Short mmCIF file of C-alpha atoms in Angstrom, two decimals:
data_model
loop_
_atom_site.label_atom_id
_atom_site.label_comp_id
_atom_site.label_asym_id
_atom_site.label_seq_id
_atom_site.Cartn_x
_atom_site.Cartn_y
_atom_site.Cartn_z
CA ILE A 1407 0.00 0.00 0.00
CA LEU A 1408 1.29 3.41 -0.93
CA ALA A 1409 1.26 6.26 1.54
CA GLN A 1410 1.03 10.00 1.04
CA ALA A 1411 1.92 12.78 3.45
CA ALA A 1412 -0.88 15.19 4.17
CA ASP A 1413 -0.48 18.58 5.83
CA VAL A 1414 -3.30 18.07 8.31
CA GLY A 1415 -1.95 19.17 11.67
CA HIS A 1416 -1.04 16.73 14.44
CA LYS A 1417 -0.77 17.51 18.14
CA CYS A 1418 2.91 17.57 19.09
CA ASP A 1419 2.22 16.21 22.55
CA GLN A 1420 0.77 12.99 21.06
CA PRO A 1421 3.56 11.34 19.01
CA SER A 1422 2.58 8.21 17.14
CA ALA A 1423 4.26 5.54 15.04
CA LEU A 1424 3.10 7.40 11.93
CA VAL A 1425 4.32 10.83 13.02
CA PRO A 1426 7.92 11.18 14.17
CA ARG A 1427 8.63 13.64 16.97
CA GLY A 1428 9.14 17.11 15.52
CA SER A 1429 6.87 16.46 12.49
CA CYS A 1430 3.77 17.94 14.06
CA ARG A 1431 1.98 18.87 10.83
CA VAL A 1432 2.42 15.66 8.82
CA ARG A 1433 0.32 12.51 9.03
CA VAL A 1434 0.57 9.49 6.73
CA ARG A 1435 -2.59 8.57 4.85
CA GLU A 1436 -3.18 5.47 2.71
CA MET A 1437 -3.76 5.98 -1.00
CA PRO A 1438 -6.64 4.11 -2.65
CA HIS A 1439 -5.70 0.86 -4.36
CA TYR A 1440 -6.53 0.89 -8.07
CA PRO A 1441 -5.77 -2.46 -9.71
CA ASP A 1442 -4.67 -2.83 -13.34
CA GLU A 1443 -7.69 -5.07 -14.02
CA ILE A 1444 -11.08 -5.52 -12.35
CA GLU A 1445 -10.59 -7.45 -9.09
CA TYR A 1446 -13.23 -9.69 -7.51
CA SER A 1447 -13.27 -10.59 -3.83
CA ASP A 1448 -14.09 -14.01 -2.52
CA LYS A 1449 -17.76 -14.43 -1.63
CA TYR A 1450 -18.82 -14.10 2.00
CA ALA A 1451 -22.27 -14.49 3.55
CA ASP A 1452 -24.59 -13.86 6.44
CA SER A 1453 -27.88 -15.66 7.11
CA THR A 1454 -29.71 -13.85 4.26
CA TYR A 1455 -27.26 -12.78 1.56
CA GLU A 1456 -23.99 -13.69 -0.05
CA TYR A 1457 -21.72 -10.76 -0.75
CA ARG A 1458 -18.68 -9.79 -2.76
CA HIS A 1459 -16.95 -6.60 -3.65
CA VAL A 1460 -15.44 -5.60 -6.96
CA THR A 1461 -12.52 -3.17 -7.23
CA LEU A 1462 -12.34 -1.12 -10.41
CA PRO A 1463 -9.23 0.15 -12.21
CA LYS A 1464 -8.93 3.95 -12.17
CA PRO A 1465 -10.09 4.54 -15.80
CA ILE A 1466 -13.27 2.47 -15.27
CA ALA A 1467 -13.87 4.07 -11.88
CA LYS A 1468 -13.70 7.52 -13.49
CA GLU A 1469 -16.28 6.47 -16.11
CA MET A 1470 -18.57 5.08 -13.42
CA ILE A 1471 -18.30 8.23 -11.29
CA LYS A 1472 -18.95 10.40 -14.36
CA LEU A 1473 -22.14 8.40 -15.02
CA THR A 1474 -23.46 8.32 -11.45
CA SER A 1475 -21.66 11.14 -9.60
CA SER A 1476 -21.36 8.47 -6.87
CA ARG A 1477 -24.98 9.26 -5.96
CA ARG A 1478 -26.81 6.21 -7.21
CA LEU A 1479 -26.42 2.47 -7.53
CA LEU A 1480 -25.64 0.85 -10.87
CA GLU A 1481 -28.21 -1.24 -12.68
CA ASP A 1482 -27.25 -4.72 -13.92
CA GLN A 1483 -26.71 -3.60 -17.53
CA GLU A 1484 -24.59 -0.64 -16.39
CA TRP A 1485 -22.09 -2.56 -14.28
CA ARG A 1486 -21.90 -5.30 -16.91
CA GLY A 1487 -21.24 -2.53 -19.46
CA PHE A 1488 -18.14 -1.56 -17.48
CA GLY A 1489 -16.82 -5.10 -17.92
CA ILE A 1490 -17.81 -6.59 -14.57
CA GLN A 1491 -18.50 -10.29 -15.08
CA GLN A 1492 -20.57 -12.16 -12.50
CA SER A 1493 -23.25 -14.80 -12.57
CA ARG A 1494 -26.90 -13.72 -12.45
CA GLY A 1495 -28.69 -12.31 -9.41
CA TRP A 1496 -26.05 -9.91 -8.07
CA GLN A 1497 -27.18 -6.40 -7.11
CA HIS A 1498 -25.05 -3.35 -6.51
CA TYR A 1499 -26.44 -2.48 -3.08
CA GLU A 1500 -24.28 0.18 -1.47
CA ILE A 1501 -21.94 3.06 -2.26
CA HIS A 1502 -18.95 3.19 0.08
CA LYS A 1503 -18.23 6.94 -0.06
CA PRO A 1504 -14.55 6.79 0.97
CA GLU A 1505 -13.83 4.31 -1.84
CA PRO A 1506 -16.40 4.70 -4.65
CA HIS A 1507 -14.20 2.55 -6.95
CA ILE A 1508 -15.07 -0.48 -4.79
CA LEU A 1509 -18.54 -1.73 -5.68
CA LEU A 1510 -20.45 -3.73 -3.08
CA PHE A 1511 -22.68 -6.52 -4.39
CA ARG A 1512 -25.09 -8.95 -2.75
CA ARG A 1513 -27.65 -11.57 -3.71
CA LEU A 1514 -30.08 -13.64 -1.72
CA LEU A 1515 -28.82 -17.02 -0.59
CA GLY A 1516 -30.27 -19.76 -2.78
CA THR A 1517 -30.13 -17.66 -5.96
CA ASP A 1518 -29.64 -19.76 -9.09
CA PRO A 1519 -26.47 -18.35 -10.72
CA ILE A 1520 -27.74 -19.18 -14.22
CA THR A 1521 -31.23 -17.65 -14.00
CA GLY A 1522 -30.79 -15.16 -11.15
CA GLN A 1523 -33.99 -16.48 -9.62
CA VAL A 1524 -34.24 -17.46 -5.95
CA THR A 1525 -35.00 -21.14 -5.52
CA ALA A 1526 -37.77 -22.08 -3.10
CA ALA A 1527 -36.39 -23.21 0.25
#
């Protein structure tokens, strides 16, 4: 992970591992990770949904933000149009404001990945 110095003021009487003594106005901040290609997380689940997140490369993220202004969720045809490839039934369900280039997806447990339909339990 890359780091960037930010001139954001730090209390001199509270030194930390990130701020050496005498560097009172500098704090290290992590830069966002933009992969070279679309990255897919492993799936994880709770008792209702399975989830995954998708990390976009910077050029695709810029296109997505231009389209949505990070104010609305993407429809199935929109995220597929950006090159995201997933089986059926996934929904873009949340915008994570600090990292809008990471799309959060979920689908109900028991969803058929071919049809996108939920099978009767």
